[in-house]
mmCIF file of C-alpha atoms in Angstrom:
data_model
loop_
_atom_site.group_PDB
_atom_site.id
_atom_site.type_symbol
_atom_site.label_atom_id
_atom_site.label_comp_id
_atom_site.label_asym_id
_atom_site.label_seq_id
_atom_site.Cartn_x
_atom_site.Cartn_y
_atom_site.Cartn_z
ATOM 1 C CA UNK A 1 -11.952 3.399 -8.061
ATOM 2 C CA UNK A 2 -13.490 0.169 -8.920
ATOM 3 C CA UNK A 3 -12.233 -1.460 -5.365
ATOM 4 C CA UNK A 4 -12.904 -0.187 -1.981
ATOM 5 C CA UNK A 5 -9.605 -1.738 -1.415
ATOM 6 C CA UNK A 6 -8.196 0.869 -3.452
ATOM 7 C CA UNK A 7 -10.438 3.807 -1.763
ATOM 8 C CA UNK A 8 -8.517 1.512 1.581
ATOM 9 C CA UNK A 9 -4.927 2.319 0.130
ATOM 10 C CA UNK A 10 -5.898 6.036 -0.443
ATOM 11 C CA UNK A 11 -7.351 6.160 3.023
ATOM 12 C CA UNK A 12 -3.994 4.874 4.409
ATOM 13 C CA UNK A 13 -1.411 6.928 2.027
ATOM 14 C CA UNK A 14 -3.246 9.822 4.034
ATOM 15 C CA UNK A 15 -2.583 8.166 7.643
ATOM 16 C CA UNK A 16 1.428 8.208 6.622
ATOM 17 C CA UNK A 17 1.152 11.636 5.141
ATOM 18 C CA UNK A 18 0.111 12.731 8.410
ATOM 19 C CA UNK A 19 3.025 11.561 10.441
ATOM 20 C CA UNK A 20 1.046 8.642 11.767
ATOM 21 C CA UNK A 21 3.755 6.085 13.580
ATOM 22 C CA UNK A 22 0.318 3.183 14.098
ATOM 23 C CA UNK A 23 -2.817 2.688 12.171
ATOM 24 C CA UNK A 24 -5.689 0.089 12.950
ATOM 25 C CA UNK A 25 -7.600 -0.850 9.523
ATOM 26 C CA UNK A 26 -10.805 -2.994 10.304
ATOM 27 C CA UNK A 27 -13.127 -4.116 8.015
ATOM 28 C CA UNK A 28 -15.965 -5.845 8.974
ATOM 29 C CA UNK A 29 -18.767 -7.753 6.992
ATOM 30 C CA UNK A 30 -21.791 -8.358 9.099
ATOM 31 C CA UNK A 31 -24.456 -10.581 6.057
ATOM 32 C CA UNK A 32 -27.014 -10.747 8.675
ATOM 33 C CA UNK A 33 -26.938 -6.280 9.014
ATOM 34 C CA UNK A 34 -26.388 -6.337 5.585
ATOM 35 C CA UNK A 35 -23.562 -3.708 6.732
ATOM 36 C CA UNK A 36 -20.029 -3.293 5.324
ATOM 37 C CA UNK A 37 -18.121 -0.705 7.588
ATOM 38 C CA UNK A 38 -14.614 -0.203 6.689
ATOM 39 C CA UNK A 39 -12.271 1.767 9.671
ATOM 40 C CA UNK A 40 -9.350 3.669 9.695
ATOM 41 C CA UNK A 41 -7.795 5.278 12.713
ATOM 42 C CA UNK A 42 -4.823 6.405 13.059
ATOM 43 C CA UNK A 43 -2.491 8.702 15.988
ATOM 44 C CA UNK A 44 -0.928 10.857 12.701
ATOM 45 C CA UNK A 45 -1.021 14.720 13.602
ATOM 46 C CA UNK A 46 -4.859 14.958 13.010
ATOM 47 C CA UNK A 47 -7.077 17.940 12.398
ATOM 48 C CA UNK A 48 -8.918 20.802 13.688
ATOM 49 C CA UNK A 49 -12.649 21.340 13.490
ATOM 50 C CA UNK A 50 -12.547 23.478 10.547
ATOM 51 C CA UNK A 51 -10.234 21.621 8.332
ATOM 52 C CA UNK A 52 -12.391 18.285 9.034
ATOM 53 C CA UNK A 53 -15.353 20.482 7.862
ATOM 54 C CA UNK A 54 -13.233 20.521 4.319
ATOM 55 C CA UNK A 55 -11.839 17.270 3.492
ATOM 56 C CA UNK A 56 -15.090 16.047 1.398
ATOM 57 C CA UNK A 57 -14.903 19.477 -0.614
ATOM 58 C CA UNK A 58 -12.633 17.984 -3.588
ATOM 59 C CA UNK A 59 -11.329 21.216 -4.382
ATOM 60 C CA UNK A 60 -9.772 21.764 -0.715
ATOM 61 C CA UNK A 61 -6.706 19.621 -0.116
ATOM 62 C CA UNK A 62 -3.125 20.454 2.176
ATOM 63 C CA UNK A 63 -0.910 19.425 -1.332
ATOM 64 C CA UNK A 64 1.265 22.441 -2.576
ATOM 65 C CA UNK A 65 1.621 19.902 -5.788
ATOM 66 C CA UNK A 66 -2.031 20.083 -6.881
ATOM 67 C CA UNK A 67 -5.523 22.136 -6.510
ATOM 68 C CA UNK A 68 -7.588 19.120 -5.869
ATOM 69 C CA UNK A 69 -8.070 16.536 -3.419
ATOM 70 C CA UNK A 70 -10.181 13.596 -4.316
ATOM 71 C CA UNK A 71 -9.362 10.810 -2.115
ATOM 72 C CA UNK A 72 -12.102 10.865 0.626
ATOM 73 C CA UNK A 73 -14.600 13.164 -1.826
ATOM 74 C CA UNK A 74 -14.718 9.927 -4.085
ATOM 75 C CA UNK A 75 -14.818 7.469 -0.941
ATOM 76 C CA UNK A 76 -17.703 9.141 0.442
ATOM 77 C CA UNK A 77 -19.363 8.882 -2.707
ATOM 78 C CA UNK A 78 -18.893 5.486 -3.160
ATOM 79 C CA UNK A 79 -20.519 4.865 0.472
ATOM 80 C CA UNK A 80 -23.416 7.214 -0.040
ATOM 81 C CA UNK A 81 -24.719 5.649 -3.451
ATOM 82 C CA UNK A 82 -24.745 2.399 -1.207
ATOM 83 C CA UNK A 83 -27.029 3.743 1.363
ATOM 84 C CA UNK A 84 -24.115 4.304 3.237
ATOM 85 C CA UNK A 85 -22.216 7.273 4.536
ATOM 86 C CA UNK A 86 -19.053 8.447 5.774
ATOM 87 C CA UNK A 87 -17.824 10.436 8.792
ATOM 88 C CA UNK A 88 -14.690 11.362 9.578
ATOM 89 C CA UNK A 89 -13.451 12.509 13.387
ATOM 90 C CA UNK A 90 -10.559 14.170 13.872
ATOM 91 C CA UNK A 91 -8.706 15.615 16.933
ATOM 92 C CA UNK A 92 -5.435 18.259 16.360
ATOM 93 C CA UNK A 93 -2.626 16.372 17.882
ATOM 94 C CA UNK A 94 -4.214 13.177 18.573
ATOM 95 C CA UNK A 95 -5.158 11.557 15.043
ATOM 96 C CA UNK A 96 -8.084 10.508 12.970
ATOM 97 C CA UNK A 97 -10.422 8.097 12.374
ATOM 98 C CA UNK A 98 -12.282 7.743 9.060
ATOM 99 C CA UNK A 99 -15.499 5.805 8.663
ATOM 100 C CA UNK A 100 -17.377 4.753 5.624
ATOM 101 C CA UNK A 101 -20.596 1.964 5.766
ATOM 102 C CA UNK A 102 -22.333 0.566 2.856
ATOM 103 C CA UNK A 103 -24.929 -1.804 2.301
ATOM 104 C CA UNK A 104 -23.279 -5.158 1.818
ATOM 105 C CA UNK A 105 -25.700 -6.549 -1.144
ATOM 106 C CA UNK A 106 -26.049 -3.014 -2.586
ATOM 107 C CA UNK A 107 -25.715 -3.289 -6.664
ATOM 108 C CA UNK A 108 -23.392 -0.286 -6.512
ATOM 109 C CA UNK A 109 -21.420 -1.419 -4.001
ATOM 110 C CA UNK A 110 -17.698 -2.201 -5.757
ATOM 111 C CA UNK A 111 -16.129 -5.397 -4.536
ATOM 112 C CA UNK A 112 -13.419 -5.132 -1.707
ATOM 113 C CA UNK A 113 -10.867 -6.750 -4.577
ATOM 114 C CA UNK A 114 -7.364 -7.411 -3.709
ATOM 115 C CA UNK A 115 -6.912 -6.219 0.176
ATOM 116 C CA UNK A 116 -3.176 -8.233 0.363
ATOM 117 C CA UNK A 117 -1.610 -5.925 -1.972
ATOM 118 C CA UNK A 118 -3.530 -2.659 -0.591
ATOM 119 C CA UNK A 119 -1.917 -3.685 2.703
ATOM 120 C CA UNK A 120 1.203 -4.787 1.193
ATOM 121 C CA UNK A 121 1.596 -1.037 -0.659
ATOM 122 C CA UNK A 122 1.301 0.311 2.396
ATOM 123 C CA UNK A 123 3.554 -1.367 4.278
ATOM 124 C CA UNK A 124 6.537 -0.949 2.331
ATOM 125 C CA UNK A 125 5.973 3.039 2.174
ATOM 126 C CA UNK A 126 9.478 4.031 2.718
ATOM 127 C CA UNK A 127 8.696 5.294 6.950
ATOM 128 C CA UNK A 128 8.033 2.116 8.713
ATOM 129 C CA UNK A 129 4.175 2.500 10.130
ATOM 130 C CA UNK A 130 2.655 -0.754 12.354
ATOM 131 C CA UNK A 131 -0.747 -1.475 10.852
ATOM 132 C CA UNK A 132 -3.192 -3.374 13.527
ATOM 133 C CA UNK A 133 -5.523 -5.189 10.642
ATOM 134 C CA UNK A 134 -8.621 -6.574 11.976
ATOM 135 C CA UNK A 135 -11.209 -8.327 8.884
ATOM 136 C CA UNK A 136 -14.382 -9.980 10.435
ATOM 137 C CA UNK A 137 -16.807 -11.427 8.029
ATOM 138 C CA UNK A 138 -19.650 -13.078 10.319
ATOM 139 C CA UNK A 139 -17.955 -14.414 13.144
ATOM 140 C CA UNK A 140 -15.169 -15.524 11.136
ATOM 141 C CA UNK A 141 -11.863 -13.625 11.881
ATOM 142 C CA UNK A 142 -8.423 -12.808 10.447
ATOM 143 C CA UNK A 143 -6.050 -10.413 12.444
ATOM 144 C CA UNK A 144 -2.877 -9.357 12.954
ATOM 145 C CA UNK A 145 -0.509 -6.583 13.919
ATOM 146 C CA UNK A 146 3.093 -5.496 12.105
ATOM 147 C CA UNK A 147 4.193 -4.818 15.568
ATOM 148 C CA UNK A 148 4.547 -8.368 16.711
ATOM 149 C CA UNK A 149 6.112 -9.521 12.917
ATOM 150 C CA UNK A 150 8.692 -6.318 13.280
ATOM 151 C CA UNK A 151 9.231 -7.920 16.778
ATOM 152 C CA UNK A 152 10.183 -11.157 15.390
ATOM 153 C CA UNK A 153 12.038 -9.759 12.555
ATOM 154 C CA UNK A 154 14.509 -7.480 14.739
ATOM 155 C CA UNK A 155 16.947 -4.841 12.685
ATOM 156 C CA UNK A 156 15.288 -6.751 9.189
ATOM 157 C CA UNK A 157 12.710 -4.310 8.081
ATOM 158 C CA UNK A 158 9.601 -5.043 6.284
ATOM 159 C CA UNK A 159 10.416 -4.680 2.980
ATOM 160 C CA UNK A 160 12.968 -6.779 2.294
ATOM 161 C CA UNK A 161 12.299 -8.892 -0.338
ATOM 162 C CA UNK A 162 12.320 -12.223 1.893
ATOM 163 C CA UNK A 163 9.617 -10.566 4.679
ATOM 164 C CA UNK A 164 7.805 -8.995 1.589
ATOM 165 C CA UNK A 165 7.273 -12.780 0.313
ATOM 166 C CA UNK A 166 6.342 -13.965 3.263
ATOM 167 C CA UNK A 167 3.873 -11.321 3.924
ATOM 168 C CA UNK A 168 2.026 -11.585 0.624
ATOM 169 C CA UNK A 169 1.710 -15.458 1.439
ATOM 170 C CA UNK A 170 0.633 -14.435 5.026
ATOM 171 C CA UNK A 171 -2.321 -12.462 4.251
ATOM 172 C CA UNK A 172 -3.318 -14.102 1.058
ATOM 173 C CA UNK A 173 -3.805 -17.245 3.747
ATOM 174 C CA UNK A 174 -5.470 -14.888 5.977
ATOM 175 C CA UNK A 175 -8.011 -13.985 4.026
ATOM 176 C CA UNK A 176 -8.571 -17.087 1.964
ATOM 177 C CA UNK A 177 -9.410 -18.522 5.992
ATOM 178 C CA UNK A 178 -12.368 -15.942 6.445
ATOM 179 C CA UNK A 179 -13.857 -16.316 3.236
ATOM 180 C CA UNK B 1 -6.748 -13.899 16.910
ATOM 181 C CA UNK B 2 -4.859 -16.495 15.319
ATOM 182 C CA UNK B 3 -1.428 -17.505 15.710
ATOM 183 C CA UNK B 4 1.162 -16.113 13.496
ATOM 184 C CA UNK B 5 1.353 -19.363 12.357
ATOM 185 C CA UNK B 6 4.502 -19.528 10.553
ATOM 186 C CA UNK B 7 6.625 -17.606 12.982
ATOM 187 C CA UNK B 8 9.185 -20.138 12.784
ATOM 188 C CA UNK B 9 9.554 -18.926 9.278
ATOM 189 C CA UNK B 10 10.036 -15.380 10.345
ATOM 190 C CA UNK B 11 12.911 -16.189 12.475
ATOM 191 C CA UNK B 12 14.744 -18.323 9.829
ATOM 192 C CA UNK B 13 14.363 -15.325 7.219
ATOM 193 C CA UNK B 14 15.583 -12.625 9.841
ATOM 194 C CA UNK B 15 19.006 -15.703 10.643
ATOM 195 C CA UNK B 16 19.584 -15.177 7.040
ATOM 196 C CA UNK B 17 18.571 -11.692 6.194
ATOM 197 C CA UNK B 18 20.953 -9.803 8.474
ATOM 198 C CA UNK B 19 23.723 -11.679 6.808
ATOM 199 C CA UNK B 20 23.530 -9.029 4.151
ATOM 200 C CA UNK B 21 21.590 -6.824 5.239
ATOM 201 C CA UNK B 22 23.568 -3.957 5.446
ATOM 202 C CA UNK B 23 25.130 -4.276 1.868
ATOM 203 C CA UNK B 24 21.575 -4.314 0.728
ATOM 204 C CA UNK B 25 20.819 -1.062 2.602
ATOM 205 C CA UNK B 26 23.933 0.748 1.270
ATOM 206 C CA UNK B 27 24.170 -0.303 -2.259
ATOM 207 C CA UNK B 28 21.122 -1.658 -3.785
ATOM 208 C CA UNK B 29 18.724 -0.825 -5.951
ATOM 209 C CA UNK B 30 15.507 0.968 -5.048
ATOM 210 C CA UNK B 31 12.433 1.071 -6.948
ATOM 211 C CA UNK B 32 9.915 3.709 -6.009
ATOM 212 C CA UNK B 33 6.138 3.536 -6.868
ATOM 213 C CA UNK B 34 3.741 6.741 -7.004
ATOM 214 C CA UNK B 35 0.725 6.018 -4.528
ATOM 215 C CA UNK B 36 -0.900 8.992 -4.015
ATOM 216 C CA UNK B 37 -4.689 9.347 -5.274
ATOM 217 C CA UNK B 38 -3.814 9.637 -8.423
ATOM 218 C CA UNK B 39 -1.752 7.122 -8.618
ATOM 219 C CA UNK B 40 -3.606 4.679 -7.355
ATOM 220 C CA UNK B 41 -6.268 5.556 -9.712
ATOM 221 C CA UNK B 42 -4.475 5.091 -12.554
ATOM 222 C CA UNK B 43 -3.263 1.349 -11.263
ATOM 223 C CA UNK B 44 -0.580 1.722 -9.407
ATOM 224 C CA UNK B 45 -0.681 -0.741 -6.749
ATOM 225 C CA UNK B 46 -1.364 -3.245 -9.888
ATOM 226 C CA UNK B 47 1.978 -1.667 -10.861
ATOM 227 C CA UNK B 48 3.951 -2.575 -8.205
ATOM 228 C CA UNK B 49 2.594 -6.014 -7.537
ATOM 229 C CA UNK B 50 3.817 -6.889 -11.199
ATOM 230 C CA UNK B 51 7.127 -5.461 -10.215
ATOM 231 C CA UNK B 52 7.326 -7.231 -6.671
ATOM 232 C CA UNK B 53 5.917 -10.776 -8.826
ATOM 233 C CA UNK B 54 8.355 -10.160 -11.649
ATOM 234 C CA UNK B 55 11.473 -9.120 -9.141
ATOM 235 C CA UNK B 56 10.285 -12.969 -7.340
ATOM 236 C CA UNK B 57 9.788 -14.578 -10.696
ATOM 237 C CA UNK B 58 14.045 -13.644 -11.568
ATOM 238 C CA UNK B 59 15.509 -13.555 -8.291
ATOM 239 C CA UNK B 60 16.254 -10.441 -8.158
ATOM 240 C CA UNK B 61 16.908 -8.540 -4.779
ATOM 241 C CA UNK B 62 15.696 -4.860 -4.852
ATOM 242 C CA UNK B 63 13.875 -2.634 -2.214
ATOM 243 C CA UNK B 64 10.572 -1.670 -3.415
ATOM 244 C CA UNK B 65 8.654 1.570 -2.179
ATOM 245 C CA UNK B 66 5.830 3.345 -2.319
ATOM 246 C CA UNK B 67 5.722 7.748 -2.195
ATOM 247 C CA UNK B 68 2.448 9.797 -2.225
ATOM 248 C CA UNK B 69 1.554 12.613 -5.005
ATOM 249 C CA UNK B 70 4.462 14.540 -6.822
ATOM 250 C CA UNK B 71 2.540 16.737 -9.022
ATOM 251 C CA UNK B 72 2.694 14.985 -12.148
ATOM 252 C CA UNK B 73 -0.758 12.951 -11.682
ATOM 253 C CA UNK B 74 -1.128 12.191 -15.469
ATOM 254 C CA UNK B 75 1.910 10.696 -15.726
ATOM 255 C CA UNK B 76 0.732 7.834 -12.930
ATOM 256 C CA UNK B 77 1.651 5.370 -12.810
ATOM 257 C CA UNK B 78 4.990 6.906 -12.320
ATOM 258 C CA UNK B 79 8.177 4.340 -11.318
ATOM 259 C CA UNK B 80 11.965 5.612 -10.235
ATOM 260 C CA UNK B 81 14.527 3.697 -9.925
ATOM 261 C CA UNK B 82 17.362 4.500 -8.436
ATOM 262 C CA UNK B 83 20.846 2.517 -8.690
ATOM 263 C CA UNK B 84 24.486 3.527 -6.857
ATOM 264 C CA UNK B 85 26.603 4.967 -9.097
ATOM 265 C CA UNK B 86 23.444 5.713 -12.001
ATOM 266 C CA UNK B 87 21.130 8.332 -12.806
ATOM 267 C CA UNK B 88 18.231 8.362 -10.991
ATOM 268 C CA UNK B 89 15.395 7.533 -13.827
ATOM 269 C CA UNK B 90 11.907 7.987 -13.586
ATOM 270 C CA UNK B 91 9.669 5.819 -16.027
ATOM 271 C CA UNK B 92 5.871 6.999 -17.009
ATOM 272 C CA UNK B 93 2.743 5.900 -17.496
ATOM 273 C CA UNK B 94 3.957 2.070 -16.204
ATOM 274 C CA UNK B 95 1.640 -0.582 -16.589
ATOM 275 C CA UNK B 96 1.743 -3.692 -15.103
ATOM 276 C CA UNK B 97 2.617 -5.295 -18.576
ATOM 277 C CA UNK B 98 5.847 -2.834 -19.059
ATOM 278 C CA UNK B 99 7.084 -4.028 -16.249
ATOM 279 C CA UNK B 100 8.500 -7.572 -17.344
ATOM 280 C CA UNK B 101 10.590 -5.064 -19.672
ATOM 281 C CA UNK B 102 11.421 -2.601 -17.474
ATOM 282 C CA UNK B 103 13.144 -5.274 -15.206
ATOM 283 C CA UNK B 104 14.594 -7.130 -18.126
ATOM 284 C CA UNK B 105 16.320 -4.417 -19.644
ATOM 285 C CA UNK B 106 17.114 -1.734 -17.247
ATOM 286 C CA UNK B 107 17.924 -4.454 -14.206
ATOM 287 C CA UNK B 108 19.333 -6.832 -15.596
ATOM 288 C CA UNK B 109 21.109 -5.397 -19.044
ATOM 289 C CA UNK B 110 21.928 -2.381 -17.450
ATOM 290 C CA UNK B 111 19.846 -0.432 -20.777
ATOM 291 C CA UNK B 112 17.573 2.560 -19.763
ATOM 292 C CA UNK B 113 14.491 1.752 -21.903
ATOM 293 C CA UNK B 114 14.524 5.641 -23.250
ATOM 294 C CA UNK B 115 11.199 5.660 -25.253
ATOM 295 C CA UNK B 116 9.269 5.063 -21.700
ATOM 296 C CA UNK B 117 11.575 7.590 -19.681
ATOM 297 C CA UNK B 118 9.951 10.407 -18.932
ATOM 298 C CA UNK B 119 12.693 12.075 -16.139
ATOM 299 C CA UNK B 120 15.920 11.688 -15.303
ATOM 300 C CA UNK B 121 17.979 13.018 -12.163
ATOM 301 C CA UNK B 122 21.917 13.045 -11.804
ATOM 302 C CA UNK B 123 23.602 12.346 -8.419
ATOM 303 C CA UNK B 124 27.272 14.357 -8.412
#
């Protein structure tokens, strides 16, 4: 993947393939640490010990449609050629929370790329899922949570075209405010 | 955290949205993008931001959505859509500089563009 915002958008498609009704994405930038650390945590069915032990193997995945499954395998990778890592805690019932640092100035380290349309992919997956999105670079902040927009926006759901616009706009703003 | 500043907008688009909303829901058209690994991999979020920019360019109102991994990961970027009353078509291989064609043809002409068609399902 040449984006961690694409490694992002895998992380999430697996948050909505487990059921998950709310996930929190944070990503924060700390230039001083020299630290990216990119969070996902989600309340989707979750995992027992034993399958958690599995899901960096890239030939174990819960698909009936394929033998493979690379998402987090190739995530983790990315973070460990950055003198990073990534962990991954899970608890059957409860949800899951996936992890990965790197070392912000690292030459491997991809760029973050386009994080409004990683969020906006997500967000029109056809079950409606409230993301909590939390970016910090330095003390610098953009946040915000689908909960209070669905709030505003009553029966209208996210995806229609008129929301989706505003959205795109929303974030792009966001983001260009942190930078 | 800061403000949703344009909240104001929000309300405004909901006023106007529910207006149609429900003939949207019920007879649209839908246009589904592969996101699993794979598809993501092979550019689909690129994908479906050139369908979302050229659906804005034309005015033209359609329900976008995303669906993980169907088993068919070479053919990602894979696109459906789905229209009442038509076959249900999937497209393969769709990248983002199809799309302006894809849109043209098969939205607004009403044409299948066959040579990119890789599946096609029939509603009875």
């Amino acid at each position: 993947m040449r984006e961690l915002s694409l490694h992002i958008l895998d992380v999430l498609q697996n948050s909505l393939e487990a059921g998950a009704s709310k996930v929190t994405l944070t990503i924060e930038e700390d230039l001083m640490a020299d630290r990216l650390t990119i969070t996902v945590t989600d309340n989707g069915r979750g995992m027992d010990a034993d399958t958690v032990t599995k899901v960096l193997d890239p030939f174990f995945t819960t698909r009936t449609t394929r033998h493979v499954g690379l998402g987090l395998p190739l995530f983790a990778a990315a973070a460990r050629r950055c003198n990073g890592d990534l962990v991954v805690e899970s608890e059957l019932g409860k949800g899951t929370t996936v992890r990965a640092t790197f070392q912000h100035s690292h030459i491997d380290r991809a760029p973050l790329g386009d994080i409004r349309n990683t969020i906006l992919s997500f967000l029109l997956a056809a079950r409606p899922v409230d993301l909590h999105y939390v970016h910090r670079v330095n003390d610098r902040q953009f946040e915000f949570d689908t909960a209070d927009i669905r709030a505003e926006l009553g029966n209208v759901p996210l995806s229609h075209p008129a929301v989706r616009d505003w959205l795109s706009e929303f974030i792009a703003e966001g983001e260009q405010g942190i930078k | 955290m800061p403000k949703l500043k344009s909240l104001e907008d929000l309300k405004r688009i909901r006023e106007e949205a529910q207006k149609d909303l429900k003939v949207r829901l019920d007879t649209g058209t839908t246009i589904t993008v592969g996101m699993g690994t794979c598809g993501i991999a092979a550019g689909a979020r690129d994908t479906m931001h050139a369908i979302l920019e050229e659906l804005h360019k034309r005015e033209i109102d359609a329900h976008v959505t995303t669906v993980g991994c169907i088993g068919m990961c070479s053919k990602e970027p894979l696109v459906d859509i789905e229209q009442a009353g038509h076959p249900r078509i999937t497209y393969a291989n769709v990248h983002p500089d199809m799309v302006p064609r894809i849109i043209e043809e098969h939205l607004i002409k009403g044409q299948v563009v066959e040579e990119w068609v890789f599946g096609r399902v029939t509603r009875d």
